[in-house]
Tab-separated table of C-alpha atoms in Angstrom:
chain	number	residue	atom	x	y	z
A	24	MET	CA	159.059	83.469	69.821
A	25	PRO	CA	156.575	83.280	66.954
A	26	THR	CA	153.812	85.770	67.447
A	27	ALA	CA	150.529	85.600	65.643
A	28	SER	CA	150.386	89.314	64.996
A	29	THR	CA	153.445	89.112	62.774
A	30	SER	CA	152.501	85.968	60.830
A	31	HIS	CA	149.715	87.100	58.591
A	32	SER	CA	149.262	84.161	56.269
A	33	THR	CA	146.144	82.555	57.721
A	34	PHE	CA	143.222	83.516	59.871
A	35	ASP	CA	143.871	82.423	63.438
A	36	PRO	CA	140.738	82.625	65.614
A	37	ARG	CA	142.899	82.802	68.730
A	38	HIS	CA	144.523	86.057	67.727
A	39	HIS	CA	142.320	87.529	65.018
A	40	VAL	CA	138.891	89.076	64.961
A	41	GLY	CA	137.151	88.197	61.697
A	42	VAL	CA	135.599	91.041	59.728
A	43	HIS	CA	132.891	89.858	57.340
A	44	ALA	CA	130.544	91.684	54.997
A	45	GLU	CA	127.865	92.241	57.614
A	46	ARG	CA	129.200	90.927	60.903
A	47	VAL	CA	132.320	90.336	62.951
A	48	SER	CA	133.388	86.995	64.388
A	49	ASN	CA	135.698	85.679	67.128
A	50	VAL	CA	135.429	88.849	69.147
A	51	SER	CA	136.217	87.532	72.638
A	52	SER	CA	139.675	86.545	73.773
A	53	THR	CA	140.142	82.914	74.711
A	54	ASP	CA	143.548	82.953	76.405
A	55	PHE	CA	142.298	81.727	79.769
A	56	PRO	CA	143.278	78.608	81.744
A	57	GLY	CA	140.801	75.817	81.090
A	58	TYR	CA	139.728	77.078	77.689
A	59	TYR	CA	142.002	74.832	75.639
A	60	PRO	CA	142.693	71.338	77.001
A	61	ASP	CA	146.313	70.734	78.031
A	62	GLU	CA	147.273	74.371	77.590
A	63	ASP	CA	148.312	76.673	80.365
A	64	HIS	CA	147.222	80.242	79.973
A	65	SER	CA	147.675	81.325	83.574
A	66	TRP	CA	149.243	84.693	84.324
A	67	ASP	CA	152.996	84.824	83.904
A	68	LEU	CA	154.685	88.204	84.074
A	69	ASP	CA	157.834	87.062	82.241
A	70	GLN	CA	155.838	85.617	79.393
A	71	PHE	CA	153.704	88.749	79.275
A	72	ASN	CA	156.825	90.902	79.171
A	73	GLN	CA	158.184	88.897	76.252
A	74	ARG	CA	155.050	89.414	74.220
A	75	LEU	CA	154.375	92.992	75.314
A	76	LYS	CA	155.430	95.677	72.882
A	77	VAL	CA	154.863	99.384	73.290
A	78	LYS	CA	156.011	101.528	70.402
A	79	VAL	CA	155.476	105.232	69.966
A	80	GLN	CA	154.651	105.922	66.320
A	81	ARG	CA	154.028	109.646	66.037
A	82	LEU	CA	154.384	112.493	68.473
A	83	SER	CA	153.487	116.141	68.141
A	84	GLY	CA	153.042	118.931	70.633
A	85	ARG	CA	149.370	118.089	70.917
A	86	SER	CA	148.914	114.414	70.198
A	87	ILE	CA	150.566	111.032	70.383
A	88	GLU	CA	149.995	107.759	68.557
A	89	PHE	CA	151.442	104.550	69.916
A	90	ASP	CA	151.015	100.777	69.571
A	91	LEU	CA	150.225	98.637	72.571
A	92	VAL	CA	150.766	94.997	71.611
A	93	GLY	CA	150.290	91.848	73.638
A	94	THR	CA	147.716	92.781	76.221
A	95	ASP	CA	143.988	92.275	76.607
A	96	ALA	CA	141.277	94.731	75.645
A	97	SER	CA	140.264	95.052	79.299
A	98	ILE	CA	143.651	96.583	80.095
A	99	ALA	CA	143.780	98.862	77.054
A	100	ASN	CA	140.238	99.957	77.800
A	101	ALA	CA	141.085	100.659	81.439
A	102	PHE	CA	143.824	103.080	80.364
A	103	ARG	CA	141.531	104.748	77.856
A	104	ARG	CA	138.737	105.132	80.394
A	105	ILE	CA	141.118	106.504	83.025
A	106	LEU	CA	142.496	109.051	80.540
A	107	ILE	CA	139.027	110.388	79.876
A	108	ALA	CA	137.532	110.235	83.345
A	109	GLU	CA	140.131	109.976	86.076
A	110	VAL	CA	143.374	111.797	85.285
A	111	PRO	CA	143.118	115.000	87.347
A	112	THR	CA	143.495	118.520	86.008
A	113	ILE	CA	142.882	122.055	87.304
A	114	SER	CA	139.854	124.047	86.197
A	115	VAL	CA	137.829	127.026	87.382
A	116	GLU	CA	135.095	125.638	89.627
A	117	ARG	CA	133.581	128.723	91.296
A	118	VAL	CA	132.946	132.121	89.766
A	119	TYR	CA	132.023	135.099	91.924
A	120	VAL	CA	130.504	137.808	89.775
A	121	TRP	CA	130.887	141.308	91.219
A	122	ASP	CA	129.848	143.053	88.059
A	123	ASN	CA	128.760	141.871	84.639
A	124	THR	CA	127.022	144.295	82.325
A	125	SER	CA	127.966	142.402	79.164
A	126	VAL	CA	125.356	140.653	77.019
A	127	VAL	CA	126.647	137.259	78.172
A	128	VAL	CA	124.668	136.269	81.258
A	129	ASP	CA	126.521	135.259	84.414
A	130	GLU	CA	125.795	131.515	84.204
A	131	ILE	CA	126.938	131.223	80.591
A	132	LEU	CA	130.058	133.279	81.266
A	133	ALA	CA	130.877	131.078	84.274
A	134	GLN	CA	130.388	127.936	82.182
A	135	ARG	CA	132.673	129.286	79.447
A	136	ILE	CA	135.391	130.219	81.928
A	137	GLY	CA	135.218	126.761	83.497
A	138	LEU	CA	136.067	125.167	80.159
A	139	VAL	CA	139.289	127.181	79.705
A	140	PRO	CA	142.282	124.808	80.137
A	141	LEU	CA	144.874	126.004	82.647
A	142	ASN	CA	148.613	125.322	82.519
A	143	VAL	CA	148.909	124.145	86.130
A	144	ASP	CA	150.569	120.846	87.044
A	145	PRO	CA	147.932	118.999	89.119
A	146	ALA	CA	150.733	117.304	91.066
A	147	TRP	CA	151.359	120.614	92.818
A	148	MET	CA	147.836	120.865	94.181
A	149	ASP	CA	145.615	118.921	96.577
A	150	THR	CA	142.070	117.855	95.867
A	151	LYS	CA	139.297	119.398	97.916
A	152	GLU	CA	137.773	116.421	99.700
A	153	THR	CA	134.257	117.881	99.679
A	154	THR	CA	132.896	120.878	97.810
A	155	ASN	CA	132.410	122.695	101.127
A	156	ASP	CA	136.000	122.115	102.254
A	157	GLN	CA	137.889	125.183	103.403
A	158	ALA	CA	139.692	126.758	100.449
A	159	THR	CA	143.433	126.950	101.125
A	160	ASP	CA	146.507	127.920	99.128
A	161	ARG	CA	147.127	124.186	98.627
A	162	ASN	CA	143.823	123.411	96.896
A	163	THR	CA	142.592	126.625	95.293
A	164	LEU	CA	143.974	129.058	92.731
A	165	VAL	CA	142.402	132.484	92.498
A	166	PHE	CA	142.036	134.342	89.216
A	167	ARG	CA	140.601	137.770	88.606
A	168	LEU	CA	138.987	139.075	85.437
A	169	LYS	CA	138.420	142.812	85.335
A	170	VAL	CA	137.824	144.340	81.927
A	171	ALA	CA	135.916	147.399	80.832
A	172	CYS	CA	135.293	148.435	77.254
A	173	GLU	CA	135.680	151.995	75.997
A	174	ARG	CA	135.983	153.866	72.731
A	175	ASN	CA	139.399	154.007	71.136
A	176	LYS	CA	140.110	157.683	70.543
A	177	ASN	CA	142.997	156.823	68.213
A	178	ALA	CA	140.937	154.591	65.960
A	179	PRO	CA	141.371	155.247	62.242
A	180	LYS	CA	138.587	157.383	60.809
A	181	GLY	CA	135.754	155.461	59.194
A	182	SER	CA	136.845	152.132	60.691
A	183	THR	CA	134.067	149.582	61.244
A	184	ASP	CA	136.203	146.954	62.933
A	185	PRO	CA	135.153	146.726	66.601
A	186	ARG	CA	138.697	145.702	67.539
A	187	GLU	CA	139.954	149.033	66.187
A	188	MET	CA	137.030	151.174	67.314
A	189	TYR	CA	136.967	149.973	70.912
A	190	ILE	CA	139.455	148.966	73.573
A	191	ASN	CA	138.741	145.530	75.077
A	192	SER	CA	135.965	144.703	72.620
A	193	ASP	CA	136.785	140.997	73.068
A	194	VAL	CA	137.186	139.386	76.478
A	195	LEU	CA	139.978	136.845	76.027
A	196	SER	CA	141.359	134.117	78.224
A	197	SER	CA	144.579	136.159	78.397
A	198	HIS	CA	142.656	138.724	80.494
A	199	LEU	CA	142.574	136.232	83.368
A	200	GLU	CA	144.949	137.417	86.052
A	201	TRP	CA	146.330	135.051	88.617
A	202	GLU	CA	146.299	136.293	92.228
A	203	PRO	CA	148.818	134.316	94.307
A	204	GLN	CA	147.576	133.247	97.730
A	205	GLY	CA	149.786	132.310	100.704
A	206	GLU	CA	152.814	130.291	99.613
A	207	GLN	CA	151.663	130.074	95.983
A	208	ALA	CA	153.863	132.976	94.870
A	209	THR	CA	156.977	130.878	95.598
A	210	VAL	CA	155.543	127.452	94.663
A	211	PHE	CA	154.379	128.588	91.239
A	212	ALA	CA	157.182	131.096	90.669
A	213	SER	CA	158.716	129.057	87.833
A	214	SER	CA	155.473	128.782	85.854
A	215	PRO	CA	152.753	131.253	86.809
A	216	PRO	CA	149.246	129.779	86.393
A	217	ALA	CA	147.483	130.993	83.246
A	218	PRO	CA	145.278	129.616	80.478
A	219	THR	CA	147.222	127.395	78.035
A	220	ASN	CA	145.677	129.276	75.126
A	221	PRO	CA	145.601	133.086	75.459
A	222	ASN	CA	143.193	133.618	72.552
A	223	ILE	CA	139.956	132.003	73.727
A	224	VAL	CA	137.092	134.488	73.390
A	225	LEU	CA	135.016	134.428	76.571
A	226	GLY	CA	132.595	137.177	75.582
A	227	LYS	CA	132.335	140.512	73.785
A	228	LEU	CA	131.961	144.005	75.174
A	229	ARG	CA	130.878	147.388	73.859
A	230	PRO	CA	131.657	150.822	75.339
A	231	GLY	CA	130.214	151.215	78.823
A	232	GLN	CA	130.024	147.476	79.530
A	233	GLU	CA	132.335	145.746	81.966
A	234	ILE	CA	133.054	142.462	83.659
A	235	ASP	CA	134.545	142.092	87.137
A	236	ILE	CA	134.686	138.576	88.503
A	237	GLU	CA	136.750	136.379	90.805
A	238	MET	CA	137.382	132.733	89.930
A	239	HIS	CA	138.461	129.821	92.103
A	240	ALA	CA	140.172	126.948	90.282
A	241	VAL	CA	140.409	123.517	91.908
A	242	LYS	CA	141.668	120.036	91.068
A	243	GLY	CA	139.114	117.626	89.690
A	244	VAL	CA	138.563	114.638	87.400
A	245	GLY	CA	136.705	114.201	84.127
A	246	LYS	CA	133.956	112.050	85.621
A	247	ASP	CA	132.816	115.046	87.662
A	248	HIS	CA	132.770	117.480	84.767
A	249	ALA	CA	134.144	117.372	81.219
A	250	LYS	CA	136.139	120.561	81.877
A	251	PHE	CA	138.520	118.467	84.013
A	252	CYS	CA	139.181	116.029	81.176
A	253	PRO	CA	142.894	116.231	80.174
A	254	VAL	CA	142.338	114.864	76.675
A	255	ALA	CA	140.355	115.990	73.665
A	256	THR	CA	140.071	112.407	72.466
A	257	ALA	CA	141.629	109.204	73.710
A	258	SER	CA	140.844	106.188	71.591
A	259	TYR	CA	142.236	102.925	70.333
A	260	ARG	CA	141.453	100.622	67.441
A	261	LEU	CA	142.669	97.166	66.530
A	262	LEU	CA	145.312	96.697	63.845
A	263	PRO	CA	143.617	95.868	60.521
A	264	LEU	CA	144.765	92.764	58.731
A	265	VAL	CA	144.248	91.688	55.108
A	266	ILE	CA	144.742	87.972	54.577
A	267	LEU	CA	145.292	86.786	50.993
A	268	ASN	CA	144.207	83.303	50.013
A	269	PRO	CA	147.151	81.535	48.306
A	270	GLU	CA	144.709	78.970	46.838
A	271	LYS	CA	142.866	81.630	44.912
A	272	PRO	CA	145.141	84.432	43.655
A	273	VAL	CA	143.642	87.570	42.190
A	274	PRO	CA	143.516	87.322	38.353
A	275	PRO	CA	146.161	89.653	36.832
A	276	HIS	CA	143.651	91.657	34.781
A	277	LEU	CA	141.721	92.504	38.000
A	278	ALA	CA	144.787	93.411	40.076
A	279	GLU	CA	144.255	97.172	39.837
A	280	LYS	CA	140.568	96.866	40.658
A	281	PHE	CA	141.498	94.734	43.666
A	282	GLN	CA	144.021	97.321	44.802
A	283	LYS	CA	141.374	100.046	44.662
A	284	CYS	CA	139.151	98.108	47.068
A	285	PHE	CA	141.593	98.999	49.856
A	286	SER	CA	143.052	102.176	51.247
A	287	PRO	CA	146.004	103.605	49.283
A	288	GLY	CA	149.290	101.880	50.085
A	289	VAL	CA	147.863	98.695	51.583
A	290	ILE	CA	148.050	96.542	48.433
A	291	ARG	CA	151.068	96.458	46.115
A	292	VAL	CA	150.740	95.391	42.508
A	293	ASP	CA	153.831	94.291	40.661
A	294	PRO	CA	153.982	96.432	37.469
A	295	GLN	CA	155.185	93.539	35.305
A	296	THR	CA	153.528	90.381	36.599
A	297	LYS	CA	150.494	92.108	38.162
A	298	ALA	CA	151.060	89.941	41.232
A	299	ILE	CA	149.397	91.139	44.445
A	300	SER	CA	151.342	91.589	47.665
A	301	LEU	CA	150.667	93.261	51.003
A	302	ASP	CA	152.514	96.207	52.481
A	303	GLU	CA	152.893	95.234	56.149
A	304	GLN	CA	153.975	98.734	57.144
A	305	ASN	CA	150.889	100.332	55.638
A	306	MET	CA	148.405	97.746	56.908
A	307	ARG	CA	147.305	100.144	59.637
A	308	LYS	CA	146.078	102.573	56.993
A	309	GLU	CA	143.365	100.171	55.828
A	310	SER	CA	139.979	101.727	56.468
A	311	MET	CA	138.206	98.357	56.625
A	312	SER	CA	135.572	99.572	54.191
A	313	ARG	CA	134.831	95.914	53.179
A	314	GLU	CA	134.589	97.109	49.572
A	315	VAL	CA	136.324	93.917	48.412
A	316	TYR	CA	133.389	91.831	49.644
A	317	ARG	CA	131.029	93.654	47.251
A	318	HIS	CA	132.640	92.182	44.137
A	319	PRO	CA	131.751	88.546	43.335
A	320	GLU	CA	134.943	88.105	41.297
A	321	PHE	CA	137.044	88.509	44.463
A	322	GLU	CA	135.031	86.036	46.519
A	323	GLY	CA	137.381	83.774	48.444
A	324	CYS	CA	140.484	85.738	47.409
A	325	THR	CA	140.872	87.520	50.695
A	326	GLN	CA	139.673	87.829	54.247
A	327	LEU	CA	139.647	90.920	56.406
A	328	ALA	CA	140.501	90.680	60.074
A	329	ARG	CA	141.829	92.611	63.013
A	330	VAL	CA	144.586	91.579	65.408
A	331	ARG	CA	142.895	91.186	68.777
A	332	ASP	CA	145.831	92.184	70.972
A	333	HIS	CA	147.344	94.931	68.834
A	334	PHE	CA	145.962	98.301	69.929
A	335	LEU	CA	146.648	101.483	67.983
A	336	PHE	CA	146.211	104.260	70.516
A	337	SER	CA	145.629	107.835	69.521
A	338	ILE	CA	145.522	110.480	72.236
A	339	GLU	CA	145.047	114.214	71.793
A	340	SER	CA	146.066	116.320	74.746
A	341	GLU	CA	144.077	119.372	75.681
A	342	GLY	CA	145.291	121.396	78.589
A	343	PHE	CA	148.292	121.022	80.822
A	344	TYR	CA	149.746	117.578	80.037
A	345	PRO	CA	152.195	117.164	77.155
A	346	PRO	CA	150.816	114.204	75.124
A	347	GLU	CA	153.694	111.884	75.993
A	348	ARG	CA	152.926	112.256	79.713
A	349	LEU	CA	149.306	111.143	79.456
A	350	LEU	CA	149.797	107.366	79.403
A	351	PRO	CA	152.193	107.402	82.390
A	352	GLU	CA	149.660	109.538	84.290
A	353	SER	CA	146.881	107.107	83.526
A	354	ILE	CA	149.066	104.175	84.591
A	355	SER	CA	149.843	105.850	87.896
A	356	VAL	CA	146.141	106.558	88.477
A	357	MET	CA	145.453	102.885	87.758
A	358	ARG	CA	148.152	101.818	90.220
A	359	GLY	CA	146.647	104.140	92.819
A	360	LYS	CA	143.262	102.488	92.359
A	361	ILE	CA	144.837	99.036	92.655
A	362	ALA	CA	146.656	100.031	95.856
A	363	ASN	CA	143.401	101.411	97.235
A	364	ILE	CA	141.461	98.184	96.687
A	365	ARG	CA	144.437	96.195	97.926
A	366	ARG	CA	144.461	98.052	101.240
A	367	ALA	CA	140.762	97.380	101.695
A	368	ALA	CA	141.178	93.704	100.796
A	369	GLU	CA	144.047	93.319	103.246
A	370	ALA	CA	141.970	94.926	105.996
A	371	LEU	CA	139.153	92.511	105.181
A	372	LEU	CA	141.580	89.580	105.320
A	373	ALA	CA	142.937	90.708	108.694
A	374	ASP	CA	139.372	91.117	110.015
A	375	ASN	CA	138.437	87.618	108.963
A	376	ASN	CA	141.570	86.072	110.409
A	377	ASN	CA	140.955	87.747	113.770
A	378	ALA	CA	137.260	87.041	114.012
A	379	GLY	CA	137.595	83.551	112.546
A	380	ASP	CA	134.237	84.232	110.953
A	381	VAL	CA	133.514	85.950	107.664
A	382	VAL	CA	132.161	89.460	108.056
A	383	MET	CA	129.321	89.846	105.607
A	384	ALA	CA	127.325	92.921	104.816
A	385	ASP	CA	123.580	92.809	105.489
A	386	ALA	CA	122.467	94.075	102.142
B	6	MET	CA	127.076	111.277	111.018
B	7	ALA	CA	126.595	108.081	109.072
B	8	GLU	CA	129.410	105.596	108.974
B	9	PRO	CA	131.587	106.138	105.904
B	10	THR	CA	131.013	103.470	103.238
B	11	PRO	CA	133.835	100.941	103.115
B	12	LYS	CA	135.843	100.505	99.913
B	13	LEU	CA	135.237	96.779	99.835
B	14	ARG	CA	132.732	94.472	101.452
B	15	ILE	CA	131.596	90.886	101.138
B	16	MET	CA	127.936	90.426	100.302
B	17	LYS	CA	125.612	88.183	102.270
B	18	GLY	CA	125.559	84.579	101.116
B	19	ALA	CA	129.295	84.009	100.739
B	20	ASP	CA	130.756	80.660	101.768
B	21	GLN	CA	132.261	80.652	105.260
B	22	ASP	CA	135.698	79.764	103.848
B	23	LEU	CA	135.242	82.453	101.154
B	24	SER	CA	135.658	79.884	98.392
B	25	ALA	CA	132.704	81.582	96.715
B	26	ALA	CA	131.920	85.195	97.421
B	27	THR	CA	130.594	88.367	95.862
B	28	TYR	CA	132.499	91.530	96.653
B	29	GLN	CA	131.092	95.004	96.466
B	30	ILE	CA	133.762	97.515	95.478
B	31	PHE	CA	132.705	101.107	95.987
B	32	ASP	CA	133.707	104.068	93.804
B	33	GLU	CA	134.799	101.758	91.016
B	34	SER	CA	133.439	101.161	87.519
B	35	HIS	CA	134.041	99.021	84.428
B	36	THR	CA	137.603	100.388	84.423
B	37	MET	CA	138.690	98.250	87.365
B	38	GLY	CA	135.858	95.717	87.091
B	39	ASN	CA	136.800	94.368	83.691
B	40	ALA	CA	140.556	94.523	84.310
B	41	LEU	CA	140.197	92.652	87.621
B	42	ARG	CA	137.833	90.111	86.083
B	43	TRP	CA	140.366	89.419	83.336
B	44	MET	CA	143.267	89.010	85.746
B	45	LEU	CA	141.218	86.756	88.063
B	46	MET	CA	140.229	84.576	85.117
B	47	LYS	CA	143.944	84.166	84.367
B	48	ASN	CA	144.204	82.290	87.680
B	49	PRO	CA	143.754	78.524	87.077
B	50	LYS	CA	142.351	78.102	90.591
B	51	VAL	CA	139.428	80.393	89.802
B	52	GLU	CA	136.352	78.440	88.732
B	53	PHE	CA	134.263	81.472	87.845
B	54	CYS	CA	134.713	85.208	87.887
B	55	GLY	CA	132.349	87.902	86.699
B	56	TYR	CA	131.502	91.469	87.521
B	57	SER	CA	128.516	93.757	87.140
B	58	VAL	CA	127.494	97.336	87.643
B	59	PRO	CA	124.117	96.744	89.333
B	60	HIS	CA	122.757	100.224	88.747
B	61	PRO	CA	124.253	103.275	86.982
B	62	SER	CA	123.304	105.636	89.811
B	63	GLU	CA	125.005	103.492	92.447
B	64	ASN	CA	128.730	104.091	92.337
B	65	LEU	CA	129.835	100.511	92.881
B	66	ILE	CA	130.612	97.237	91.143
B	67	GLN	CA	129.974	93.672	92.263
B	68	LEU	CA	132.678	91.085	91.662
B	69	ARG	CA	131.777	87.407	91.944
B	70	ILE	CA	134.601	84.931	92.500
B	71	GLN	CA	134.230	81.149	92.845
B	72	MET	CA	137.273	79.025	93.563
B	73	TYR	CA	138.272	75.421	93.048
B	74	ASP	CA	139.552	73.271	95.938
B	75	LYS	CA	137.850	75.404	98.645
B	76	LEU	CA	140.557	78.064	98.279
B	77	SER	CA	139.946	81.599	99.496
B	78	SER	CA	138.674	84.043	96.915
B	79	LEU	CA	140.082	86.903	98.966
B	80	THR	CA	143.666	85.711	98.512
B	81	ALA	CA	142.937	85.224	94.805
B	82	LEU	CA	141.708	88.818	94.684
B	83	LEU	CA	144.858	90.050	96.402
B	84	GLU	CA	146.998	88.038	94.009
B	85	ALA	CA	145.139	89.458	91.012
B	86	LEU	CA	145.671	92.989	92.322
B	87	ASP	CA	149.408	92.315	92.667
B	88	ASN	CA	149.593	90.882	89.154
B	89	LEU	CA	147.689	93.835	87.745
B	90	ASP	CA	150.154	96.186	89.404
B	91	GLY	CA	153.042	94.243	87.876
B	92	LEU	CA	151.405	94.551	84.483
B	93	CYS	CA	151.061	98.313	84.911
B	94	VAL	CA	154.749	98.622	85.780
B	95	ALA	CA	155.698	96.505	82.744
B	96	ILE	CA	153.687	98.657	80.358
B	97	HIS	CA	155.029	101.843	81.969
B	98	ASP	CA	158.627	100.658	81.535
B	99	LYS	CA	158.192	99.549	77.922
B	100	TYR	CA	156.498	102.836	77.063
B	101	GLY	CA	159.319	104.771	78.702
B	102	GLU	CA	161.896	102.794	76.714
B	103	SER	CA	160.136	103.477	73.434
B	104	LEU	CA	159.808	107.163	74.210
B	105	ALA	CA	163.465	107.452	75.241
B	106	SER	CA	164.677	105.667	72.102
B	107	GLY	CA	163.366	108.571	70.023
B	108	ASP	CA	162.610	106.146	67.205
B	109	TYR	CA	159.365	107.703	66.061
B	110	GLU	CA	158.019	110.396	63.761
B	111	ARG	CA	157.948	113.882	65.243
B	112	TRP	CA	155.649	116.370	63.594
B	113	GLU	CA	154.395	119.879	64.022
B	114	GLU	CA	150.710	120.206	64.858
B	115	ARG	CA	149.066	123.611	64.745
B	116	SER	CA	146.405	124.298	67.325
């Protein structure tokens, strides 16, 4: 099956978004029934499956980059939005301060503790339906932070480093102690809840100061508070595309100048003939600076574009989820939302069939 | 206690046969609105489909569907939801395949 995203010779308004010196063109997708006469663009899962391509490009312990090819921006955007706002994680929601004589005031300390990512799998916990719901061992984790600072009697003489002079001069996320409630001790036995990063500084203490607080962590989503967001960034961009005009080749003496108008690796120049060619593998590196449009000598030689259905996702995980698990999580959240609306629509359908009359809301 | 808000309701002014209707979907945003709109527009029997978020402090979207041939917009909505679910499964499977193949660059990122 010939796909437009692999044939790069000409600008195709159906599949490409034009990038011009000061504007973009052909932004909206047109693959809908009724748009082109005598063409069927209705939904067909088999056809979609043929065109769909998902390819992981790079994976590290903190981030993932993958290509999503052959779907509409509305779908790619749904996954991105869900990643940021609706994939649940566990965070400290309530802080009970018994004692805080540090210079960090209670509210600020509570805010800082809330932002500490925890290593708890949200699948193992329930969501509190309302904020005033009874806290149980299924929906709440309890942490305790009890640190006092004192002088270090064994500090080297003349030292000015607070970390040597005092014990507990820094309050770190590793000071958080999990207190198992009810059945939690067995449920979480394999991976005891703790901050993912033990070295986050929550505050600083000096001799005589101490902090004694209790924290309740619950399950929540990013749209409630950014601390529940499982990702640092989740973004996509469209695959850049440089289209050369065969009618007007770049003059050999300007080949190097032409090459420099693009990101390194995008344009190849033959050392002997000075002929210009494109490196398809490196096309994604193009920064789309539009530098080439600034030079009158290159006018008409090339056109910049983006492939409308080729999404380059880049997701950075922050918190519990390994990066490769984030997209599946967001897909399952999406499917949950679909099932939810479906149930309501079916109930509506059943209502209407029984009553024989459409039930309409007043408002 | 007030009656809990429904997830979905049909707004006043819909055709009796539901061939043209506006649906209010509660607790949803552009995420589902735009995806549903796209999938409904893929249906050749849909004459018009559009969605809006009437006000940012009201947690709901409004989805307008108009059908050809006096068909029911509610069945079209159900069909679109099914198709969208199929699409999700397809993407999930393809992603799983790519991840399992191991054919990608692995690198060490320091945090």
